[in-house]
PDB file of N, CA and C in Angstrom:
ATOM      1  N   MET S   1       0.834  -1.179   0.010  1.00 59.00           N
ATOM      2  CA  MET S   1      -0.030   0.012   0.020  1.00 59.00           C
ATOM      3  C   MET S   1       0.898   1.251   0.013  1.00 59.00           C
ATOM      4  N   GLY S   2       0.545   2.155  -0.821  1.00 78.00           N
ATOM      5  CA  GLY S   2       1.271   3.411  -0.895  1.00 78.00           C
ATOM      6  C   GLY S   2       0.773   4.400   0.135  1.00 78.00           C
ATOM      7  N   PHE S   3       1.695   5.281   0.517  1.00 88.00           N
ATOM      8  CA  PHE S   3       1.332   6.265   1.514  1.00 88.00           C
ATOM      9  C   PHE S   3       0.344   7.271   1.029  1.00 88.00           C
ATOM     10  N   THR S   4       0.401   7.619  -0.269  1.00 90.00           N
ATOM     11  CA  THR S   4      -0.458   8.638  -0.838  1.00 90.00           C
ATOM     12  C   THR S   4      -1.934   8.256  -0.754  1.00 90.00           C
ATOM     13  N   GLY S   5      -2.233   6.979  -1.190  1.00 89.00           N
ATOM     14  CA  GLY S   5      -3.597   6.531  -1.108  1.00 89.00           C
ATOM     15  C   GLY S   5      -4.153   6.480   0.298  1.00 89.00           C
ATOM     16  N   ILE S   6      -3.323   6.085   1.236  1.00 91.00           N
ATOM     17  CA  ILE S   6      -3.736   6.033   2.643  1.00 91.00           C
ATOM     18  C   ILE S   6      -3.967   7.417   3.173  1.00 91.00           C
ATOM     19  N   ALA S   7      -3.092   8.351   2.868  1.00 93.00           N
ATOM     20  CA  ALA S   7      -3.242   9.718   3.379  1.00 93.00           C
ATOM     21  C   ALA S   7      -4.456  10.376   2.775  1.00 93.00           C
ATOM     22  N   VAL S   8      -4.658  10.232   1.478  1.00 93.00           N
ATOM     23  CA  VAL S   8      -5.864  10.851   0.889  1.00 93.00           C
ATOM     24  C   VAL S   8      -7.134  10.216   1.421  1.00 93.00           C
ATOM     25  N   GLY S   9      -7.142   8.882   1.559  1.00 92.00           N
ATOM     26  CA  GLY S   9      -8.323   8.244   2.077  1.00 92.00           C
ATOM     27  C   GLY S   9      -8.612   8.661   3.528  1.00 92.00           C
ATOM     28  N   THR S  10      -7.565   8.798   4.337  1.00 94.00           N
ATOM     29  CA  THR S  10      -7.781   9.252   5.685  1.00 94.00           C
ATOM     30  C   THR S  10      -8.344  10.647   5.746  1.00 94.00           C
ATOM     31  N   PHE S  11      -7.825  11.532   4.919  1.00 95.00           N
ATOM     32  CA  PHE S  11      -8.343  12.876   4.836  1.00 95.00           C
ATOM     33  C   PHE S  11      -9.791  12.928   4.394  1.00 95.00           C
ATOM     34  N   LEU S  12     -10.130  12.106   3.417  1.00 93.00           N
ATOM     35  CA  LEU S  12     -11.525  12.106   2.906  1.00 93.00           C
ATOM     36  C   LEU S  12     -12.477  11.531   3.977  1.00 93.00           C
ATOM     37  N   GLY S  13     -12.019  10.505   4.687  1.00 93.00           N
ATOM     38  CA  GLY S  13     -12.833   9.947   5.762  1.00 93.00           C
ATOM     39  C   GLY S  13     -13.090  10.951   6.859  1.00 93.00           C
ATOM     40  N   LEU S  14     -12.052  11.674   7.281  1.00 93.00           N
ATOM     41  CA  LEU S  14     -12.202  12.660   8.318  1.00 93.00           C
ATOM     42  C   LEU S  14     -13.124  13.817   7.831  1.00 93.00           C
ATOM     43  N   SER S  15     -12.889  14.285   6.598  1.00 94.00           N
ATOM     44  CA  SER S  15     -13.702  15.361   6.094  1.00 94.00           C
ATOM     45  C   SER S  15     -15.178  14.986   5.897  1.00 94.00           C
ATOM     46  N   THR S  16     -15.385  13.718   5.591  1.00 93.00           N
ATOM     47  CA  THR S  16     -16.757  13.230   5.459  1.00 93.00           C
ATOM     48  C   THR S  16     -17.471  13.325   6.776  1.00 93.00           C
ATOM     49  N   LYS S  17     -16.852  12.907   7.846  1.00 93.00           N
ATOM     50  CA  LYS S  17     -17.494  12.949   9.153  1.00 93.00           C
ATOM     51  C   LYS S  17     -17.647  14.347   9.649  1.00 93.00           C
ATOM     52  N   LEU S  18     -16.603  15.217   9.480  1.00 93.00           N
ATOM     53  CA  LEU S  18     -16.743  16.597   9.857  1.00 93.00           C
ATOM     54  C   LEU S  18     -17.871  17.305   9.084  1.00 93.00           C
ATOM     55  N   GLY S  19     -17.906  17.034   7.803  1.00 94.00           N
ATOM     56  CA  GLY S  19     -19.002  17.665   6.979  1.00 94.00           C
ATOM     57  C   GLY S  19     -20.368  17.191   7.429  1.00 94.00           C
ATOM     58  N   SER S  20     -20.453  15.947   7.819  1.00 93.00           N
ATOM     59  CA  SER S  20     -21.718  15.416   8.319  1.00 93.00           C
ATOM     60  C   SER S  20     -22.113  16.132   9.562  1.00 93.00           C
ATOM     61  N   ASN S  21     -21.178  16.353  10.481  1.00 93.00           N
ATOM     62  CA  ASN S  21     -21.508  17.037  11.680  1.00 93.00           C
ATOM     63  C   ASN S  21     -21.908  18.514  11.453  1.00 93.00           C
ATOM     64  N   VAL S  22     -21.241  19.123  10.506  1.00 94.00           N
ATOM     65  CA  VAL S  22     -21.568  20.519  10.170  1.00 94.00           C
ATOM     66  C   VAL S  22     -23.007  20.582   9.629  1.00 94.00           C
ATOM     67  N   LEU S  23     -23.370  19.690   8.758  1.00 95.00           N
ATOM     68  CA  LEU S  23     -24.735  19.681   8.228  1.00 95.00           C
ATOM     69  C   LEU S  23     -25.767  19.419   9.271  1.00 95.00           C
ATOM     70  N   GLN S  24     -25.430  18.631  10.282  1.00 93.00           N
ATOM     71  CA  GLN S  24     -26.395  18.326  11.344  1.00 93.00           C
ATOM     72  C   GLN S  24     -26.374  19.384  12.414  1.00 93.00           C
ATOM     73  N   LYS S  25     -25.477  20.378  12.312  1.00 94.00           N
ATOM     74  CA  LYS S  25     -25.332  21.473  13.275  1.00 94.00           C
ATOM     75  C   LYS S  25     -25.127  20.960  14.692  1.00 94.00           C
ATOM     76  N   VAL S  26     -24.213  20.034  14.794  1.00 93.00           N
ATOM     77  CA  VAL S  26     -23.762  19.526  16.090  1.00 93.00           C
ATOM     78  C   VAL S  26     -22.239  19.854  16.201  1.00 93.00           C
ATOM     79  N   PRO S  27     -21.637  19.732  17.388  1.00 93.00           N
ATOM     80  CA  PRO S  27     -20.217  20.015  17.529  1.00 93.00           C
ATOM     81  C   PRO S  27     -19.368  19.182  16.528  1.00 93.00           C
ATOM     82  N   TYR S  28     -18.310  19.777  16.025  1.00 86.00           N
ATOM     83  CA  TYR S  28     -17.496  19.114  15.005  1.00 86.00           C
ATOM     84  C   TYR S  28     -16.973  17.751  15.458  1.00 86.00           C
ATOM     85  N   MET S  29     -16.487  17.647  16.684  1.00 88.00           N
ATOM     86  CA  MET S  29     -15.831  16.417  17.121  1.00 88.00           C
ATOM     87  C   MET S  29     -16.764  15.619  18.015  1.00 88.00           C
ATOM     88  N   ARG S  30     -18.033  15.662  17.735  1.00 89.00           N
ATOM     89  CA  ARG S  30     -19.000  14.806  18.458  1.00 89.00           C
ATOM     90  C   ARG S  30     -18.771  13.340  18.059  1.00 89.00           C
ATOM     91  N   HIS S  31     -18.794  12.475  18.999  1.00 90.00           N
ATOM     92  CA  HIS S  31     -18.504  11.032  18.817  1.00 90.00           C
ATOM     93  C   HIS S  31     -17.169  10.822  18.124  1.00 90.00           C
ATOM     94  N   PRO S  32     -16.058  11.085  18.826  1.00 90.00           N
ATOM     95  CA  PRO S  32     -14.783  11.032  18.164  1.00 90.00           C
ATOM     96  C   PRO S  32     -14.417   9.648  17.658  1.00 90.00           C
ATOM     97  N   TRP S  33     -15.004   8.564  18.190  1.00 91.00           N
ATOM     98  CA  TRP S  33     -14.734   7.241  17.702  1.00 91.00           C
ATOM     99  C   TRP S  33     -15.234   7.067  16.264  1.00 91.00           C
ATOM    100  N   GLU S  34     -16.263   7.811  15.918  1.00 91.00           N
ATOM    101  CA  GLU S  34     -16.737   7.768  14.519  1.00 91.00           C
ATOM    102  C   GLU S  34     -15.757   8.363  13.550  1.00 91.00           C
ATOM    103  N   HIS S  35     -15.029   9.438  14.026  1.00 91.00           N
ATOM    104  CA  HIS S  35     -14.002  10.045  13.191  1.00 91.00           C
ATOM    105  C   HIS S  35     -12.883   9.035  12.893  1.00 91.00           C
ATOM    106  N   VAL S  36     -12.492   8.315  13.943  1.00 93.00           N
ATOM    107  CA  VAL S  36     -11.437   7.278  13.788  1.00 93.00           C
ATOM    108  C   VAL S  36     -11.929   6.198  12.846  1.00 93.00           C
ATOM    109  N   LEU S  37     -13.203   5.775  13.005  1.00 93.00           N
ATOM    110  CA  LEU S  37     -13.770   4.729  12.130  1.00 93.00           C
ATOM    111  C   LEU S  37     -13.754   5.203  10.655  1.00 93.00           C
ATOM    112  N   PHE S  38     -14.260   6.389  10.437  1.00 92.00           N
ATOM    113  CA  PHE S  38     -14.279   6.894   9.046  1.00 92.00           C
ATOM    114  C   PHE S  38     -12.843   7.101   8.493  1.00 92.00           C
ATOM    115  N   MET S  39     -11.953   7.492   9.300  1.00 94.00           N
ATOM    116  CA  MET S  39     -10.558   7.641   8.825  1.00 94.00           C
ATOM    117  C   MET S  39      -9.969   6.300   8.462  1.00 94.00           C
ATOM    118  N   GLY S  40     -10.266   5.263   9.264  1.00 93.00           N
ATOM    119  CA  GLY S  40      -9.779   3.917   8.995  1.00 93.00           C
ATOM    120  C   GLY S  40     -10.401   3.370   7.717  1.00 93.00           C
ATOM    121  N   ILE S  41     -11.717   3.568   7.554  1.00 94.00           N
ATOM    122  CA  ILE S  41     -12.355   3.092   6.329  1.00 94.00           C
ATOM    123  C   ILE S  41     -11.796   3.829   5.148  1.00 94.00           C
ATOM    124  N   GLY S  42     -11.642   5.127   5.256  1.00 93.00           N
ATOM    125  CA  GLY S  42     -11.057   5.905   4.148  1.00 93.00           C
ATOM    126  C   GLY S  42      -9.626   5.445   3.820  1.00 93.00           C
ATOM    127  N   ALA S  43      -8.809   5.206   4.836  1.00 93.00           N
ATOM    128  CA  ALA S  43      -7.451   4.755   4.567  1.00 93.00           C
ATOM    129  C   ALA S  43      -7.449   3.391   3.901  1.00 93.00           C
ATOM    130  N   GLY S  44      -8.320   2.497   4.292  1.00 93.00           N
ATOM    131  CA  GLY S  44      -8.409   1.150   3.656  1.00 93.00           C
ATOM    132  C   GLY S  44      -8.840   1.307   2.209  1.00 93.00           C
ATOM    133  N   LEU S  45      -9.812   2.051   1.967  1.00 93.00           N
ATOM    134  CA  LEU S  45     -10.303   2.217   0.579  1.00 93.00           C
ATOM    135  C   LEU S  45      -9.274   2.977  -0.292  1.00 93.00           C
ATOM    136  N   GLY S  46      -8.608   3.968   0.299  1.00 93.00           N
ATOM    137  CA  GLY S  46      -7.576   4.685  -0.428  1.00 93.00           C
ATOM    138  C   GLY S  46      -6.463   3.745  -0.852  1.00 93.00           C
ATOM    139  N   GLY S  47      -5.974   2.913   0.070  1.00 93.00           N
ATOM    140  CA  GLY S  47      -4.932   1.939  -0.277  1.00 93.00           C
ATOM    141  C   GLY S  47      -5.404   0.947  -1.302  1.00 93.00           C
ATOM    142  N   TYR S  48      -6.651   0.449  -1.119  1.00 95.00           N
ATOM    143  CA  TYR S  48      -7.195  -0.546  -2.079  1.00 95.00           C
ATOM    144  C   TYR S  48      -7.235   0.062  -3.467  1.00 95.00           C
ATOM    145  N   PHE S  49      -7.771   1.271  -3.597  1.00 94.00           N
ATOM    146  CA  PHE S  49      -7.921   1.849  -4.942  1.00 94.00           C
ATOM    147  C   PHE S  49      -6.610   2.211  -5.565  1.00 94.00           C
ATOM    148  N   GLN S  50      -5.596   2.582  -4.747  1.00 94.00           N
ATOM    149  CA  GLN S  50      -4.312   2.873  -5.265  1.00 94.00           C
ATOM    150  C   GLN S  50      -3.667   1.581  -5.836  1.00 94.00           C
ATOM    151  N   ASN S  51      -3.780   0.455  -5.049  1.00 94.00           N
ATOM    152  CA  ASN S  51      -3.288  -0.781  -5.544  1.00 94.00           C
ATOM    153  C   ASN S  51      -3.974  -1.259  -6.789  1.00 94.00           C
ATOM    154  N   LYS S  52      -5.265  -1.067  -6.837  1.00 96.00           N
ATOM    155  CA  LYS S  52      -6.069  -1.455  -8.017  1.00 96.00           C
ATOM    156  C   LYS S  52      -5.646  -0.631  -9.241  1.00 96.00           C
ATOM    157  N   TYR S  53      -5.413   0.630  -9.056  1.00 95.00           N
ATOM    158  CA  TYR S  53      -4.970   1.510 -10.146  1.00 95.00           C
ATOM    159  C   TYR S  53      -3.651   1.004 -10.732  1.00 95.00           C
ATOM    160  N   HIS S  54      -2.678   0.690  -9.879  1.00 94.00           N
ATOM    161  CA  HIS S  54      -1.396   0.219 -10.368  1.00 94.00           C
ATOM    162  C   HIS S  54      -1.505  -1.183 -11.027  1.00 94.00           C
ATOM    163  N   ARG S  55      -2.379  -2.049 -10.502  1.00 96.00           N
ATOM    164  CA  ARG S  55      -2.563  -3.356 -11.149  1.00 96.00           C
ATOM    165  C   ARG S  55      -3.214  -3.169 -12.509  1.00 96.00           C
ATOM    166  N   ASP S  56      -4.162  -2.236 -12.627  1.00 96.00           N
ATOM    167  CA  ASP S  56      -4.784  -2.000 -13.920  1.00 96.00           C
ATOM    168  C   ASP S  56      -3.810  -1.447 -14.951  1.00 96.00           C
ATOM    169  N   LEU S  57      -2.908  -0.546 -14.493  1.00 95.00           N
ATOM    170  CA  LEU S  57      -1.872  -0.016 -15.396  1.00 95.00           C
ATOM    171  C   LEU S  57      -0.988  -1.141 -15.911  1.00 95.00           C
ATOM    172  N   GLU S  58      -0.580  -2.084 -15.056  1.00 95.00           N
ATOM    173  CA  GLU S  58       0.244  -3.189 -15.462  1.00 95.00           C
ATOM    174  C   GLU S  58      -0.500  -4.069 -16.463  1.00 95.00           C
ATOM    175  N   GLU S  59      -1.792  -4.311 -16.222  1.00 96.00           N
ATOM    176  CA  GLU S  59      -2.585  -5.080 -17.139  1.00 96.00           C
ATOM    177  C   GLU S  59      -2.714  -4.450 -18.498  1.00 96.00           C
ATOM    178  N   VAL S  60      -2.892  -3.150 -18.496  1.00 94.00           N
ATOM    179  CA  VAL S  60      -3.018  -2.440 -19.798  1.00 94.00           C
ATOM    180  C   VAL S  60      -1.695  -2.514 -20.542  1.00 94.00           C
ATOM    181  N   GLU S  61      -0.584  -2.365 -19.884  1.00 93.00           N
ATOM    182  CA  GLU S  61       0.709  -2.487 -20.568  1.00 93.00           C
ATOM    183  C   GLU S  61       0.898  -3.896 -21.111  1.00 93.00           C
ATOM    184  N   GLU S  62       0.515  -4.924 -20.368  1.00 93.00           N
ATOM    185  CA  GLU S  62       0.620  -6.308 -20.867  1.00 93.00           C
ATOM    186  C   GLU S  62      -0.242  -6.510 -22.159  1.00 93.00           C
ATOM    187  N   LEU S  63      -1.468  -5.949 -22.119  1.00 92.00           N
ATOM    188  CA  LEU S  63      -2.351  -6.055 -23.264  1.00 92.00           C
ATOM    189  C   LEU S  63      -1.748  -5.307 -24.464  1.00 92.00           C
ATOM    190  N   ARG S  64      -1.157  -4.167 -24.233  1.00 90.00           N
ATOM    191  CA  ARG S  64      -0.577  -3.417 -25.362  1.00 90.00           C
ATOM    192  C   ARG S  64       0.591  -4.192 -25.967  1.00 90.00           C
ATOM    193  N   LEU S  65       1.403  -4.778 -25.121  1.00 90.00           N
ATOM    194  CA  LEU S  65       2.561  -5.605 -25.644  1.00 90.00           C
ATOM    195  C   LEU S  65       2.012  -6.805 -26.428  1.00 90.00           C
ATOM    196  N   TYR S  66       0.960  -7.430 -25.880  1.00 88.00           N
ATOM    197  CA  TYR S  66       0.409  -8.574 -26.588  1.00 88.00           C
ATOM    198  C   TYR S  66      -0.156  -8.185 -27.930  1.00 88.00           C
ATOM    199  N   LEU S  67      -0.861  -7.060 -28.012  1.00 84.00           N
ATOM    200  CA  LEU S  67      -1.420  -6.663 -29.292  1.00 84.00           C
ATOM    201  C   LEU S  67      -0.376  -6.235 -30.285  1.00 84.00           C
ATOM    202  N   GLU S  68       0.729  -5.679 -29.802  1.00 82.00           N
ATOM    203  CA  GLU S  68       1.812  -5.294 -30.736  1.00 82.00           C
ATOM    204  C   GLU S  68       2.510  -6.504 -31.277  1.00 82.00           C
ATOM    205  N   ARG S  69       2.540  -7.617 -30.574  1.00 79.00           N
ATOM    206  CA  ARG S  69       3.241  -8.828 -31.054  1.00 79.00           C
ATOM    207  C   ARG S  69       2.360  -9.668 -31.975  1.00 79.00           C
ATOM    208  N   ARG S  70       1.072  -9.429 -32.022  1.00 71.00           N
ATOM    209  CA  ARG S  70       0.226 -10.252 -32.904  1.00 71.00           C
ATOM    210  C   ARG S  70       0.510  -9.925 -34.334  1.00 71.00           C
ATOM    211  N   PRO S  71       0.728 -10.986 -35.182  1.00 69.00           N
ATOM    212  CA  PRO S  71       1.083 -10.704 -36.578  1.00 69.00           C
ATOM    213  C   PRO S  71      -0.066 -10.088 -37.408  1.00 69.00           C
ATOM    214  N   ASP S  72      -1.291 -10.452 -37.093  1.00 69.00           N
ATOM    215  CA  ASP S  72      -2.449  -9.964 -37.878  1.00 69.00           C
ATOM    216  C   ASP S  72      -2.747  -8.552 -37.619  1.00 69.00           C
ATOM    217  N   VAL S  73      -2.302  -7.998 -36.495  1.00 60.00           N
ATOM    218  CA  VAL S  73      -2.593  -6.613 -36.176  1.00 60.00           C
ATOM    219  C   VAL S  73      -1.715  -5.645 -36.963  1.00 60.00           C
ATOM    220  N   ASN S  74      -0.483  -6.076 -37.211  1.00 62.00           N
ATOM    221  CA  ASN S  74       0.489  -5.201 -37.901  1.00 62.00           C
ATOM    222  C   ASN S  74       0.259  -5.112 -39.398  1.00 62.00           C
ATOM    223  N   LYS S  75      -0.563  -5.991 -39.922  1.00 64.00           N
ATOM    224  CA  LYS S  75      -0.800  -5.994 -41.394  1.00 64.00           C
ATOM    225  C   LYS S  75      -1.746  -4.863 -41.749  1.00 64.00           C
ATOM    226  N   LYS S  76      -1.450  -4.162 -42.857  1.00 62.00           N
ATOM    227  CA  LYS S  76      -2.324  -3.138 -43.287  1.00 62.00           C
ATOM    228  C   LYS S  76      -3.072  -3.647 -44.521  1.00 62.00           C
ATOM    229  N   ALA S  77      -4.348  -3.433 -44.573  1.00 55.00           N
ATOM    230  CA  ALA S  77      -5.207  -3.971 -45.671  1.00 55.00           C
ATOM    231  C   ALA S  77      -5.061  -3.188 -46.901  1.00 55.00           C
TER     232      ALA S  77
END
């Protein structure tokens, strides 16, 4: 897991909970355990999506190499 995905996910989780409290017009840090929960969920999702992004990039590169090697693709009609 990369640090960037975890950091962005943590920030989004915290801002989601803070935004929710603002809309409800309650104190910002009400139920602090929920902030920790949302930050953990955000960090997990951020790391997951960052790993998925890099796996997808590798898969696309493999497909491009495969398509370049096919003999019927390089022929021009």
